[in-house]
PDB file of N, CA and C in Angstrom:
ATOM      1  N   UNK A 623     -20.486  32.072  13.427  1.00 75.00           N
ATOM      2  CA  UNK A 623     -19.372  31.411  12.789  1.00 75.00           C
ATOM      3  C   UNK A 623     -18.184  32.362  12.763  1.00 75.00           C
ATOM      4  N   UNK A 624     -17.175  31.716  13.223  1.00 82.00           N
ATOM      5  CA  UNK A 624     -15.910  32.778  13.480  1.00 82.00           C
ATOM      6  C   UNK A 624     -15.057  32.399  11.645  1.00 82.00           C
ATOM      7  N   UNK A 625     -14.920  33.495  11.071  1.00 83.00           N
ATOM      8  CA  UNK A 625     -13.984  33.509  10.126  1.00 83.00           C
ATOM      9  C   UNK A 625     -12.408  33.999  10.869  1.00 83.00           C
ATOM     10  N   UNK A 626     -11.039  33.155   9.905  1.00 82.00           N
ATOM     11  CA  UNK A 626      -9.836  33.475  10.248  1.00 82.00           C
ATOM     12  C   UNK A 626      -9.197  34.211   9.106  1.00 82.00           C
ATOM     13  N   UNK A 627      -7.830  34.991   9.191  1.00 84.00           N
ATOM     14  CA  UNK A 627      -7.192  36.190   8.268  1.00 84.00           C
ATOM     15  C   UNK A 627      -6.014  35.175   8.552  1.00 84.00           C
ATOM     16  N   UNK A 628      -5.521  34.932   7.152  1.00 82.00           N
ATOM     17  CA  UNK A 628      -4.379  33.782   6.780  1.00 82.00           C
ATOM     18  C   UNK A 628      -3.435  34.626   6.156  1.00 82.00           C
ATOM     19  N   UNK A 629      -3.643  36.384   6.114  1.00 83.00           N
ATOM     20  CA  UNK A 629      -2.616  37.287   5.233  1.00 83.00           C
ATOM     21  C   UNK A 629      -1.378  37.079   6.387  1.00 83.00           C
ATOM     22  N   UNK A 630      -1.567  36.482   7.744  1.00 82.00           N
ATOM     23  CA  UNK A 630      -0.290  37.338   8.317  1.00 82.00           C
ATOM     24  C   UNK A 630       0.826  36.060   8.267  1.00 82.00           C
ATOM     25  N   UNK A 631       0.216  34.855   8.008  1.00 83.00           N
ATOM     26  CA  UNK A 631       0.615  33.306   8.014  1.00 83.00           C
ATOM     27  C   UNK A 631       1.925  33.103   6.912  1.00 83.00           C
ATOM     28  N   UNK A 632       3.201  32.924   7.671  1.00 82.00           N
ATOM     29  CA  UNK A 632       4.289  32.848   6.913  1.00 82.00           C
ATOM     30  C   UNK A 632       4.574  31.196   6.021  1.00 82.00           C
ATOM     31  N   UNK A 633       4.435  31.936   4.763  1.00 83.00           N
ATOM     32  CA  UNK A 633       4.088  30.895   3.742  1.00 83.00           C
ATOM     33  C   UNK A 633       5.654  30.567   3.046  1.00 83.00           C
ATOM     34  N   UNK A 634       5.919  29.246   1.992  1.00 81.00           N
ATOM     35  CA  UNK A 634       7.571  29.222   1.631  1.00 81.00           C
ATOM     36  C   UNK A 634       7.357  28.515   0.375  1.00 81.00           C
ATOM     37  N   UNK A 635       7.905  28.717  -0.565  1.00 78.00           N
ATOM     38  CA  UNK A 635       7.630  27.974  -1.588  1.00 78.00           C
ATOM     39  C   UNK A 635       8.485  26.421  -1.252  1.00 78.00           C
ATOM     40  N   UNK A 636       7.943  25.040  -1.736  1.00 71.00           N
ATOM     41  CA  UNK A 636       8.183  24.212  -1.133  1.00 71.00           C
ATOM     42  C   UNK A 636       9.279  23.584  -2.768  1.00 71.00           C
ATOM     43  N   UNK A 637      10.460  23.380  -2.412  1.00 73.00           N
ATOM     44  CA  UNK A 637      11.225  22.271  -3.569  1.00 73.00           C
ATOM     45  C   UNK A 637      10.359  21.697  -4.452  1.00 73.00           C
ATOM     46  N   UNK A 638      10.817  21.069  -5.529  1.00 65.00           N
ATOM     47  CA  UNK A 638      10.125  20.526  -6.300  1.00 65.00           C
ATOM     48  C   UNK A 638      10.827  18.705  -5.627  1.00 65.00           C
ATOM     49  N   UNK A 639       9.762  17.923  -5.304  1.00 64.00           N
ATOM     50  CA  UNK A 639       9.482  16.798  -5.076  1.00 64.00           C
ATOM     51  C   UNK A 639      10.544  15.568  -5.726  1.00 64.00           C
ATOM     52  N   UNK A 640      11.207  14.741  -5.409  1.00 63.00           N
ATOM     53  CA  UNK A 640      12.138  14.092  -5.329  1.00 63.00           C
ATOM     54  C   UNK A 640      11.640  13.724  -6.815  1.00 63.00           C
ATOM     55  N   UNK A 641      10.314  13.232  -6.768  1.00 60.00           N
ATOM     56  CA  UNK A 641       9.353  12.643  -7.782  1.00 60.00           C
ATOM     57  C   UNK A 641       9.360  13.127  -8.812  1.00 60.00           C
ATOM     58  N   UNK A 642       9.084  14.364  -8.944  1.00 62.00           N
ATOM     59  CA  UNK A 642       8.901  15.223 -10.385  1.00 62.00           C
ATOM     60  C   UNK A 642      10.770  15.201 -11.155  1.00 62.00           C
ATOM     61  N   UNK A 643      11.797  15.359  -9.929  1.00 63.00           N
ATOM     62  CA  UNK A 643      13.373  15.243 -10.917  1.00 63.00           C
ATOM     63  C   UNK A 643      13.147  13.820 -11.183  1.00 63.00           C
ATOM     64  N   UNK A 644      12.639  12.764 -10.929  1.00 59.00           N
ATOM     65  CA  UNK A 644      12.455  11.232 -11.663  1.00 59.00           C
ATOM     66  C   UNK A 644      12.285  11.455 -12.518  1.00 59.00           C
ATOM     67  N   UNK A 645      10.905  12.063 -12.361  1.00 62.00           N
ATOM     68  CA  UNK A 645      10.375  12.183 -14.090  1.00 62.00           C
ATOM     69  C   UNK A 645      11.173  12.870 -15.281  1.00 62.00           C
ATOM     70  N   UNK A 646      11.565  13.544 -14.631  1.00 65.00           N
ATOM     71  CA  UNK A 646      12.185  14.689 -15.535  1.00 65.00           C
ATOM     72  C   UNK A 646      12.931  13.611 -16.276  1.00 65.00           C
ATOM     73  N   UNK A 647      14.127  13.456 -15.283  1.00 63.00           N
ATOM     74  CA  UNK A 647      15.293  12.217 -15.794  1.00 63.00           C
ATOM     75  C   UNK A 647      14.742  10.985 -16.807  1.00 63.00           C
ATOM     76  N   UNK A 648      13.635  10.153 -16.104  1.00 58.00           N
ATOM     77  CA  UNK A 648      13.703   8.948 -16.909  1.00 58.00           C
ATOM     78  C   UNK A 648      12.091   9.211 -17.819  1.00 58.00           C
ATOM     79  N   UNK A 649      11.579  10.208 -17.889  1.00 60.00           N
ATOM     80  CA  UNK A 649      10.176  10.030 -18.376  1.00 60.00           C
ATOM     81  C   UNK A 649       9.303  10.239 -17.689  1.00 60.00           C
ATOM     82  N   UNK A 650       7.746   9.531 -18.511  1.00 62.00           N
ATOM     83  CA  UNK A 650       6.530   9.169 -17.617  1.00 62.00           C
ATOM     84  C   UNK A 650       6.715   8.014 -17.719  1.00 62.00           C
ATOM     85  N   UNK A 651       6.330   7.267 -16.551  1.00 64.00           N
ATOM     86  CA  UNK A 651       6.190   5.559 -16.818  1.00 64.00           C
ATOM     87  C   UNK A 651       5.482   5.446 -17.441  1.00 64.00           C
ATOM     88  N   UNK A 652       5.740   3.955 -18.017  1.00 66.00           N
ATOM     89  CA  UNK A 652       4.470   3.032 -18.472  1.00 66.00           C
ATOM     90  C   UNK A 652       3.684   2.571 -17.908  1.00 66.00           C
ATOM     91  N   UNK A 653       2.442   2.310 -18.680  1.00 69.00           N
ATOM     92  CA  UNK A 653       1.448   1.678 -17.881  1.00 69.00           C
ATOM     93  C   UNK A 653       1.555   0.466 -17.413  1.00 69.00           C
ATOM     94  N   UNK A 654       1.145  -0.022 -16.409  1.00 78.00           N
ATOM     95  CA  UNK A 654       1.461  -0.689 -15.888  1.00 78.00           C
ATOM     96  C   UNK A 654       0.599  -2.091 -15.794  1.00 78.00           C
ATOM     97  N   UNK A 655       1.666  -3.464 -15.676  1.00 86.00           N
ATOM     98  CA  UNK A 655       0.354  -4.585 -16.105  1.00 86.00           C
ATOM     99  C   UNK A 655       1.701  -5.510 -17.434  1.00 86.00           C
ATOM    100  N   UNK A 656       0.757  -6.003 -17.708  1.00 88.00           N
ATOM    101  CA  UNK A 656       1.176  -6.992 -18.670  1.00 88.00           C
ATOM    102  C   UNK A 656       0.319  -6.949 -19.708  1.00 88.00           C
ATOM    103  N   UNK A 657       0.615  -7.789 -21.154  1.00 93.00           N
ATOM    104  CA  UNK A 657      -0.179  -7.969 -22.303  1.00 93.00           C
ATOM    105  C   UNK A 657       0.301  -9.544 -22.728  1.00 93.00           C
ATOM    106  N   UNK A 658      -0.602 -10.223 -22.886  1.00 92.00           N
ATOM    107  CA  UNK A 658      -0.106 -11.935 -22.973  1.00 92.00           C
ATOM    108  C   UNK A 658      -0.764 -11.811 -24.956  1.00 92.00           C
ATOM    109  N   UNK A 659      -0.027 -11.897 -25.729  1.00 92.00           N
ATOM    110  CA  UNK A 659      -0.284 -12.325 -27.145  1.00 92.00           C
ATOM    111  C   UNK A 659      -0.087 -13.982 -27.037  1.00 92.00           C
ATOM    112  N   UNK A 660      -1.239 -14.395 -27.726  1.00 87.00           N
ATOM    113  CA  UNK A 660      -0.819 -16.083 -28.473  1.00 87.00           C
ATOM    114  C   UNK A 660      -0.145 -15.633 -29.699  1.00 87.00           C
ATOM    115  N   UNK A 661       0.480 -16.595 -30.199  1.00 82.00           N
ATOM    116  CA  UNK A 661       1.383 -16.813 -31.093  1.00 82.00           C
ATOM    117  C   UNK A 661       0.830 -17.840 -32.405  1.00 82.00           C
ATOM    118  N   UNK A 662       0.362 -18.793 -31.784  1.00 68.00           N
ATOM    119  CA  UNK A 662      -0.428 -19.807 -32.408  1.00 68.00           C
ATOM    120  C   UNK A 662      -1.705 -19.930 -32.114  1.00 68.00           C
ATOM    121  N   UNK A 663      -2.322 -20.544 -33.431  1.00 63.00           N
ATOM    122  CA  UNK A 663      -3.813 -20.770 -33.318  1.00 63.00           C
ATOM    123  C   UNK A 663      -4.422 -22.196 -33.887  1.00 63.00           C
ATOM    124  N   UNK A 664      -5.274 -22.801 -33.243  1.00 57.00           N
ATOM    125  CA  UNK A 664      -5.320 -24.194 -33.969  1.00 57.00           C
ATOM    126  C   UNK A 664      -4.934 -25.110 -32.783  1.00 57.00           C
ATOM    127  N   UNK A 665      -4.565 -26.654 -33.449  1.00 63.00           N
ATOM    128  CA  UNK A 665      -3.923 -27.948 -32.749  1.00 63.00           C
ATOM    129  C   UNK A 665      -2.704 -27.192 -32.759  1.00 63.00           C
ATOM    130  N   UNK A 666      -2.412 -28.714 -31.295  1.00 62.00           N
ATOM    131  CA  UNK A 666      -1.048 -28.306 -30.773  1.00 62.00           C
ATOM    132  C   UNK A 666      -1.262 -27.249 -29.345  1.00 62.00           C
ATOM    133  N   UNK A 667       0.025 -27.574 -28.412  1.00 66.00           N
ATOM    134  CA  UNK A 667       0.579 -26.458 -27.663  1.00 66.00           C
ATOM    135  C   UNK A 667       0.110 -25.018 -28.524  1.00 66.00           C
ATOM    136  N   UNK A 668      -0.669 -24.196 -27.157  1.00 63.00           N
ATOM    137  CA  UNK A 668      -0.350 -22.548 -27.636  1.00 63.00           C
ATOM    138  C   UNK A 668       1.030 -22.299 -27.418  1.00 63.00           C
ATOM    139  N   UNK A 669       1.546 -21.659 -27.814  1.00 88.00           N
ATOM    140  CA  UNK A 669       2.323 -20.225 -27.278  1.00 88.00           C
ATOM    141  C   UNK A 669       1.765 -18.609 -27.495  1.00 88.00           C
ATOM    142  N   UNK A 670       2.478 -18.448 -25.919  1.00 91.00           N
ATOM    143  CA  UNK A 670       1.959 -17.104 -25.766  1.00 91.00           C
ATOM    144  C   UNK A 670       3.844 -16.585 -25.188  1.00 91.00           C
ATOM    145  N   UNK A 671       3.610 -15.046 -25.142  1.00 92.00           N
ATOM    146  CA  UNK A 671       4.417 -13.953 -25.293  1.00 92.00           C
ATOM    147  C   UNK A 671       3.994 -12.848 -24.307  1.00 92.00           C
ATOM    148  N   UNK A 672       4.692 -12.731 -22.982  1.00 93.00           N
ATOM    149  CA  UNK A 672       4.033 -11.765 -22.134  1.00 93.00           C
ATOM    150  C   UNK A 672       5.051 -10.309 -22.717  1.00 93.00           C
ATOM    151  N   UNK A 673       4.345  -9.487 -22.892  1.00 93.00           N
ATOM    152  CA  UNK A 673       4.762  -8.354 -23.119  1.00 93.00           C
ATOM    153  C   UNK A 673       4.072  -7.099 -22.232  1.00 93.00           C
ATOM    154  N   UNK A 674       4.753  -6.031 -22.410  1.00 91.00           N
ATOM    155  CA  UNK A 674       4.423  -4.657 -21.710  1.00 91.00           C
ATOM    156  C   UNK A 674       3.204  -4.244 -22.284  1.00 91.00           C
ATOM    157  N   UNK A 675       2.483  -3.056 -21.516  1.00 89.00           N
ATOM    158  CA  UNK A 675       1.504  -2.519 -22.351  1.00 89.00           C
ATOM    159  C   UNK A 675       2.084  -1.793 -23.953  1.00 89.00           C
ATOM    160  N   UNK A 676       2.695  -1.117 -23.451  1.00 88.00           N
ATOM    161  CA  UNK A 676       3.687  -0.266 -24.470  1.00 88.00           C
ATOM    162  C   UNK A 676       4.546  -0.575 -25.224  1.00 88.00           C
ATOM    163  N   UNK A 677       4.992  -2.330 -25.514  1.00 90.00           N
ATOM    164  CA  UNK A 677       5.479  -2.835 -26.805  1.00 90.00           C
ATOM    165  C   UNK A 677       4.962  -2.582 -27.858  1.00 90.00           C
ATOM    166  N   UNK A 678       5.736  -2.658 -28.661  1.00 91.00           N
ATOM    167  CA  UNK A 678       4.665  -2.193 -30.287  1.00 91.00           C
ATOM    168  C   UNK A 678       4.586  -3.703 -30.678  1.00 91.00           C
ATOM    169  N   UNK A 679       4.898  -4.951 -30.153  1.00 91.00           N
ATOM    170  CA  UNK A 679       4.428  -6.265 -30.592  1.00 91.00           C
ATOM    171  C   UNK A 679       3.316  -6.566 -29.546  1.00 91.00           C
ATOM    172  N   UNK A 680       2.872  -5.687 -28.458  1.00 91.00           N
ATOM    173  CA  UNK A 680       1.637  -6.239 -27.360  1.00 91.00           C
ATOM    174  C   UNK A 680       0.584  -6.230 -28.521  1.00 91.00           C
ATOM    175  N   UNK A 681      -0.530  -7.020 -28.232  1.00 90.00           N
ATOM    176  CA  UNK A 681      -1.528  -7.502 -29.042  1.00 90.00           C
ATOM    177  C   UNK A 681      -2.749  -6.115 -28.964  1.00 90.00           C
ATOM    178  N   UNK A 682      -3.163  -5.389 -29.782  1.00 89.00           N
ATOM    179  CA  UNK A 682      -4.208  -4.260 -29.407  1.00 89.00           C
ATOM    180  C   UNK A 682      -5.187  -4.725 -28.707  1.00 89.00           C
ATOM    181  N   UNK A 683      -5.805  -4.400 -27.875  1.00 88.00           N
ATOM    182  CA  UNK A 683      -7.076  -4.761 -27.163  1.00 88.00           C
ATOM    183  C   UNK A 683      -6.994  -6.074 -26.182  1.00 88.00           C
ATOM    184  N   UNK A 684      -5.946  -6.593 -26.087  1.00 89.00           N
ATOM    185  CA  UNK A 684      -5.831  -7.630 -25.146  1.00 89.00           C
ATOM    186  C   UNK A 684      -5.899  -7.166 -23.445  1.00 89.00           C
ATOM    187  N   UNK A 685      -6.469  -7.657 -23.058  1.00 90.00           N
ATOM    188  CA  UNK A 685      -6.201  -7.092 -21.299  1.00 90.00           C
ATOM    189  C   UNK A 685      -5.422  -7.301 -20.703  1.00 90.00           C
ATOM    190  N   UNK A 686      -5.403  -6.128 -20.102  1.00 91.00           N
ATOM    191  CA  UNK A 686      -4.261  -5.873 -19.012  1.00 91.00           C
ATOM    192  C   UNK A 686      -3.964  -6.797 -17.582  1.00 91.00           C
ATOM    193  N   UNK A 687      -3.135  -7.580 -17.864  1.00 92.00           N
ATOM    194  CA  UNK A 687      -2.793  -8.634 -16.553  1.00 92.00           C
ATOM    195  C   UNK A 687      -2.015  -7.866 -15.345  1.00 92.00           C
ATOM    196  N   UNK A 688      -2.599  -8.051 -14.201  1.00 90.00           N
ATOM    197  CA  UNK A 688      -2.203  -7.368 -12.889  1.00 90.00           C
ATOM    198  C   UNK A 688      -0.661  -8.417 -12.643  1.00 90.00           C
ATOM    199  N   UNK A 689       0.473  -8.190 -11.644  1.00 88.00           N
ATOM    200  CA  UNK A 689       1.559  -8.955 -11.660  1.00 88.00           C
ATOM    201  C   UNK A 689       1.219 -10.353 -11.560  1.00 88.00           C
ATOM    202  N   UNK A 690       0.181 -11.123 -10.530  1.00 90.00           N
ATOM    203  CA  UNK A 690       0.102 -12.198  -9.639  1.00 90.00           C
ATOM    204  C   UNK A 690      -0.501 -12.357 -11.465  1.00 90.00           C
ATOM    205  N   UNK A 691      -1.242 -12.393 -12.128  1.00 92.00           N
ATOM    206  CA  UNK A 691      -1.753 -13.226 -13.380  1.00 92.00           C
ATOM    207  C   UNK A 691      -0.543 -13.312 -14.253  1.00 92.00           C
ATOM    208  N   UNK A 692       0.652 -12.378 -14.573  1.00 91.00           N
ATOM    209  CA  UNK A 692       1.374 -12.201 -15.349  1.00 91.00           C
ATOM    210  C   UNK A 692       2.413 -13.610 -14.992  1.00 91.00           C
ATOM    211  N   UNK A 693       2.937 -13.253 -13.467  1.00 91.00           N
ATOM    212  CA  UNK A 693       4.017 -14.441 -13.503  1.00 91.00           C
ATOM    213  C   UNK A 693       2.838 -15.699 -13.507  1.00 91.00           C
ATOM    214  N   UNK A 694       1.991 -15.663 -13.410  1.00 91.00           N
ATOM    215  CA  UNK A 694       1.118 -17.060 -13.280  1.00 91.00           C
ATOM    216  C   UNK A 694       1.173 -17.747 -14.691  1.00 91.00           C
ATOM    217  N   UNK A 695       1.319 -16.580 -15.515  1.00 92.00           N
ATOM    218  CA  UNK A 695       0.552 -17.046 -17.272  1.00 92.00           C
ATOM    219  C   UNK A 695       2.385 -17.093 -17.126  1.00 92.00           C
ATOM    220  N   UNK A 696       3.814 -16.659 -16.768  1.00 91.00           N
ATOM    221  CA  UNK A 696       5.116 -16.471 -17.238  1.00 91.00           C
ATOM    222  C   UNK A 696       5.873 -18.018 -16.776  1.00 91.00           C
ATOM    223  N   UNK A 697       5.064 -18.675 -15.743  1.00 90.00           N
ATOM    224  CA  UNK A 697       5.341 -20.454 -15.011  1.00 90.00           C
ATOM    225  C   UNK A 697       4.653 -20.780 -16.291  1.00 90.00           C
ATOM    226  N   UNK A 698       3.951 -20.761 -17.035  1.00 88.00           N
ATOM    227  CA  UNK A 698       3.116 -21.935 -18.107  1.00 88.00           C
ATOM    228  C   UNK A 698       4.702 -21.985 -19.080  1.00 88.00           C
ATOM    229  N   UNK A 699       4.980 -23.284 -19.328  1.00 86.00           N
ATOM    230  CA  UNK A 699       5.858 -23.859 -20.191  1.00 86.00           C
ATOM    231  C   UNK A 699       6.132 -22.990 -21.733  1.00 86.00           C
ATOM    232  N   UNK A 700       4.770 -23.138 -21.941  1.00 87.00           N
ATOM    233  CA  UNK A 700       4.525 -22.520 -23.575  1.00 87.00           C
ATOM    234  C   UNK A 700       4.728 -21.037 -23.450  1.00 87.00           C
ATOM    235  N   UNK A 701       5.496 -20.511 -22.793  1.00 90.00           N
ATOM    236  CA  UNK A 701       4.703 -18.663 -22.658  1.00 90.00           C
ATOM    237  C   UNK A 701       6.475 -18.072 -22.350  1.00 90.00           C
ATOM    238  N   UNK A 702       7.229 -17.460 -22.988  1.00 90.00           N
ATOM    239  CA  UNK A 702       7.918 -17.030 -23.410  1.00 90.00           C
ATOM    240  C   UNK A 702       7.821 -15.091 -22.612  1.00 90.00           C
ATOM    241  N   UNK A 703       8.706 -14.320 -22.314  1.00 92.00           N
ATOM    242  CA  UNK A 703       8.958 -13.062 -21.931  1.00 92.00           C
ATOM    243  C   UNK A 703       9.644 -12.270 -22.925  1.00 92.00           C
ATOM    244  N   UNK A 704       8.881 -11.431 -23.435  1.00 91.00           N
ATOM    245  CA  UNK A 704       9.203 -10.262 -24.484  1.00 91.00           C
ATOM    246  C   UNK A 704      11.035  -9.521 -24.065  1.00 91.00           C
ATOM    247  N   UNK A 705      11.727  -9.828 -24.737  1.00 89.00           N
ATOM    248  CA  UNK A 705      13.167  -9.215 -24.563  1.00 89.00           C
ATOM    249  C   UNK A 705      13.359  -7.519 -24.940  1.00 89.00           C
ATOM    250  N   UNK A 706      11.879  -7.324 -25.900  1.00 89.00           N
ATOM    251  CA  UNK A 706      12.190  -5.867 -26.754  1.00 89.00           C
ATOM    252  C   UNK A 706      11.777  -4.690 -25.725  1.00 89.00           C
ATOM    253  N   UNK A 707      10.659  -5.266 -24.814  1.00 87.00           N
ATOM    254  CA  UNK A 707      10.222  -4.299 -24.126  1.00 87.00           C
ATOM    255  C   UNK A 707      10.842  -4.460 -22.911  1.00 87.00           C
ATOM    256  N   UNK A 708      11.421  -5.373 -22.459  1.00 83.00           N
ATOM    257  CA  UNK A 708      11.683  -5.497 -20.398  1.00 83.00           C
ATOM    258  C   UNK A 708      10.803  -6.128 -20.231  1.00 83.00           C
ATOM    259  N   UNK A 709      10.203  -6.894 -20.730  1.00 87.00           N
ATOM    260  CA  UNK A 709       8.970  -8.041 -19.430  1.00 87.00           C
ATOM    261  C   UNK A 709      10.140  -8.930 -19.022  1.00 87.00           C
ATOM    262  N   UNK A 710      10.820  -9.290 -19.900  1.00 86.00           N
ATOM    263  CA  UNK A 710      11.406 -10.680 -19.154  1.00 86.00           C
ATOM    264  C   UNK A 710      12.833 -10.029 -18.491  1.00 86.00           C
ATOM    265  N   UNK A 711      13.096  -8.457 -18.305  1.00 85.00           N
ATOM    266  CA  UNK A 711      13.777  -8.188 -17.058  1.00 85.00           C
ATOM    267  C   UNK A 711      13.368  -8.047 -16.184  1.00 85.00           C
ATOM    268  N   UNK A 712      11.780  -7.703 -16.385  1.00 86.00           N
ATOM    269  CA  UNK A 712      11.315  -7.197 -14.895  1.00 86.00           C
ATOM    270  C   UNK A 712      10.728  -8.131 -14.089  1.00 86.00           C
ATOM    271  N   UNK A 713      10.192  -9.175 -14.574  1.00 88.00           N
ATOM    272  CA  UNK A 713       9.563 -10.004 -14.300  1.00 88.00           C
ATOM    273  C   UNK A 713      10.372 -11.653 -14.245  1.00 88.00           C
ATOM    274  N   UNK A 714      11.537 -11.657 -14.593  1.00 86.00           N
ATOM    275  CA  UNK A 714      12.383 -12.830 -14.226  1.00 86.00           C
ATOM    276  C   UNK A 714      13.176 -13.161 -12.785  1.00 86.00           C
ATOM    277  N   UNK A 715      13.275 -11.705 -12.374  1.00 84.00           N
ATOM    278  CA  UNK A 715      13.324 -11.898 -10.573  1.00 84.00           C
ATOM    279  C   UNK A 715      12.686 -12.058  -9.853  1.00 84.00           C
ATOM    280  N   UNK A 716      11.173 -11.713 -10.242  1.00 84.00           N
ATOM    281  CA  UNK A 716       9.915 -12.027  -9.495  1.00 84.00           C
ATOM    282  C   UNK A 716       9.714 -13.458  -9.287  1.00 84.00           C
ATOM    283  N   UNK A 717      10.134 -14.501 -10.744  1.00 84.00           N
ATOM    284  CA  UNK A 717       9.973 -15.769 -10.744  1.00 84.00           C
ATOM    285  C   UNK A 717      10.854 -16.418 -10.503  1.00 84.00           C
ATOM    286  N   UNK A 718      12.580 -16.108 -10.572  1.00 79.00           N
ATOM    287  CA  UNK A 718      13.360 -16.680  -9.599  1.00 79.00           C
ATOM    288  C   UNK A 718      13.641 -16.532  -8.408  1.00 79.00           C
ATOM    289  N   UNK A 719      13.307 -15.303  -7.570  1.00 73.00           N
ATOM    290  CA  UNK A 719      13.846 -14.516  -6.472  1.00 73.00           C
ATOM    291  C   UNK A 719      14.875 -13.825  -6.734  1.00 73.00           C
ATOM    292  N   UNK A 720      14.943 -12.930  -5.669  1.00 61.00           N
ATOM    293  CA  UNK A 720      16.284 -12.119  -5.907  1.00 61.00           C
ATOM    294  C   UNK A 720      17.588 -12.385  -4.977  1.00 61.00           C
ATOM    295  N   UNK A 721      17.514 -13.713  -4.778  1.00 59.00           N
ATOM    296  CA  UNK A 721      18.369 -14.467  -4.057  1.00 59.00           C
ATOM    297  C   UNK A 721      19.951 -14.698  -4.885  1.00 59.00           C
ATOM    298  N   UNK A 722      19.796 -14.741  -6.636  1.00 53.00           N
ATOM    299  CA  UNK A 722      20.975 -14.889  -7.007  1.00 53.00           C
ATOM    300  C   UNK A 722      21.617 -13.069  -7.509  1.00 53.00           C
ATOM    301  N   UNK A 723      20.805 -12.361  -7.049  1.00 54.00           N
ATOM    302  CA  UNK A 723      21.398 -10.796  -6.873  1.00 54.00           C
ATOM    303  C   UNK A 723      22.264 -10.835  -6.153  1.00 54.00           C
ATOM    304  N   UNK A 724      22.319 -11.239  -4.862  1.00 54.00           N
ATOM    305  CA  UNK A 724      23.311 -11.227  -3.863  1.00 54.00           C
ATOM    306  C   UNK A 724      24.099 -11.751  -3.309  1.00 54.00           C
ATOM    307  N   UNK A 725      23.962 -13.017  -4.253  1.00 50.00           N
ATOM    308  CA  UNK A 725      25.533 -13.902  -4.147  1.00 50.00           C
ATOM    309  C   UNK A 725      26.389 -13.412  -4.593  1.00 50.00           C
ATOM    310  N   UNK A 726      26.680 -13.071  -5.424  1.00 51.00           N
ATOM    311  CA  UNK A 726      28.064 -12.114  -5.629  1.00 51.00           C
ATOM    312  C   UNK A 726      28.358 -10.797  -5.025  1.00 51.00           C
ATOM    313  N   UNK A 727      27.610 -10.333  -4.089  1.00 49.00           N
ATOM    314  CA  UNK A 727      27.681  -8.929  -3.113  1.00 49.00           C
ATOM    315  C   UNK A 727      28.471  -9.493  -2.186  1.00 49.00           C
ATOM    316  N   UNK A 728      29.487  -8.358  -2.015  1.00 53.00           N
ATOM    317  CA  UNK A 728      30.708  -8.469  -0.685  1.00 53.00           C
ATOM    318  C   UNK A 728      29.824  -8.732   0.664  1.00 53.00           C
ATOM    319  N   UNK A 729      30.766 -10.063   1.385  1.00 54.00           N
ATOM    320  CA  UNK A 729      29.775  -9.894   2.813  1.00 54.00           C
ATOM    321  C   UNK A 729      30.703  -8.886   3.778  1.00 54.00           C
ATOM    322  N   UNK A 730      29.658  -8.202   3.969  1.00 52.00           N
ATOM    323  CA  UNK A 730      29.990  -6.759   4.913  1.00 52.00           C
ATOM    324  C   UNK A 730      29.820  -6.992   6.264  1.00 52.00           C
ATOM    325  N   UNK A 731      29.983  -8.487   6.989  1.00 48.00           N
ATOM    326  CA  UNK A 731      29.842  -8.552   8.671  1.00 48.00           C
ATOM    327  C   UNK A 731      31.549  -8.893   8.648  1.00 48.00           C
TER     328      UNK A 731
END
């Protein structure tokens, strides 16, 4: 077995990663996912409330909805998007498209 000598190998310290000044700037993200609280219990229409993991109104112990369940449960009539945390910024372009983003953008041809 041939061993190799890596002392003569010109080494560079490498920048710090586009990624880590993100963080720096805006944080650690949140976790990621959704939290659906009901509102009501009993007769009658539910309502439910999609919120972030990290609202302090998400329901404790409720599970975590992947996107495709979130806008699925955010189309039900009765089910409302949390304003305190960003669900219903982040997740209201997903369910309209981002088609009315760019009607008002200059056309550049």
């Amino acid at each position: 077995m041939r061993t190799y000598n890596y002392d003569q190998v010109v080494t560079e310290k490498l920048e710090r990663s586009p990624q880590a000044v993100v963080r720096d700037v805006l944080g650690e993200r949140r976790p990621s996912g959704w939290m659906l609280a009901k509102l009501r219990e009993g007769h009658g229409a539910a309502r439910f409330v999609l919120h972030a993991p990290d609202c302090e109104e998400a329901p404790a112990g409720a599970p975590l909805l992947d996107v495709d369940r979130a806008l699925d449960a955010a189309e039900h009539p009765g089910t409302r998007l949390c304003t305190l945390c960003g669900a219903a910024q982040e997740l209201t372009p997903l369910l309209r498209g981002f088609d009315h983003i760019t009607d008002s953008a200059p056309d550049d041809s």
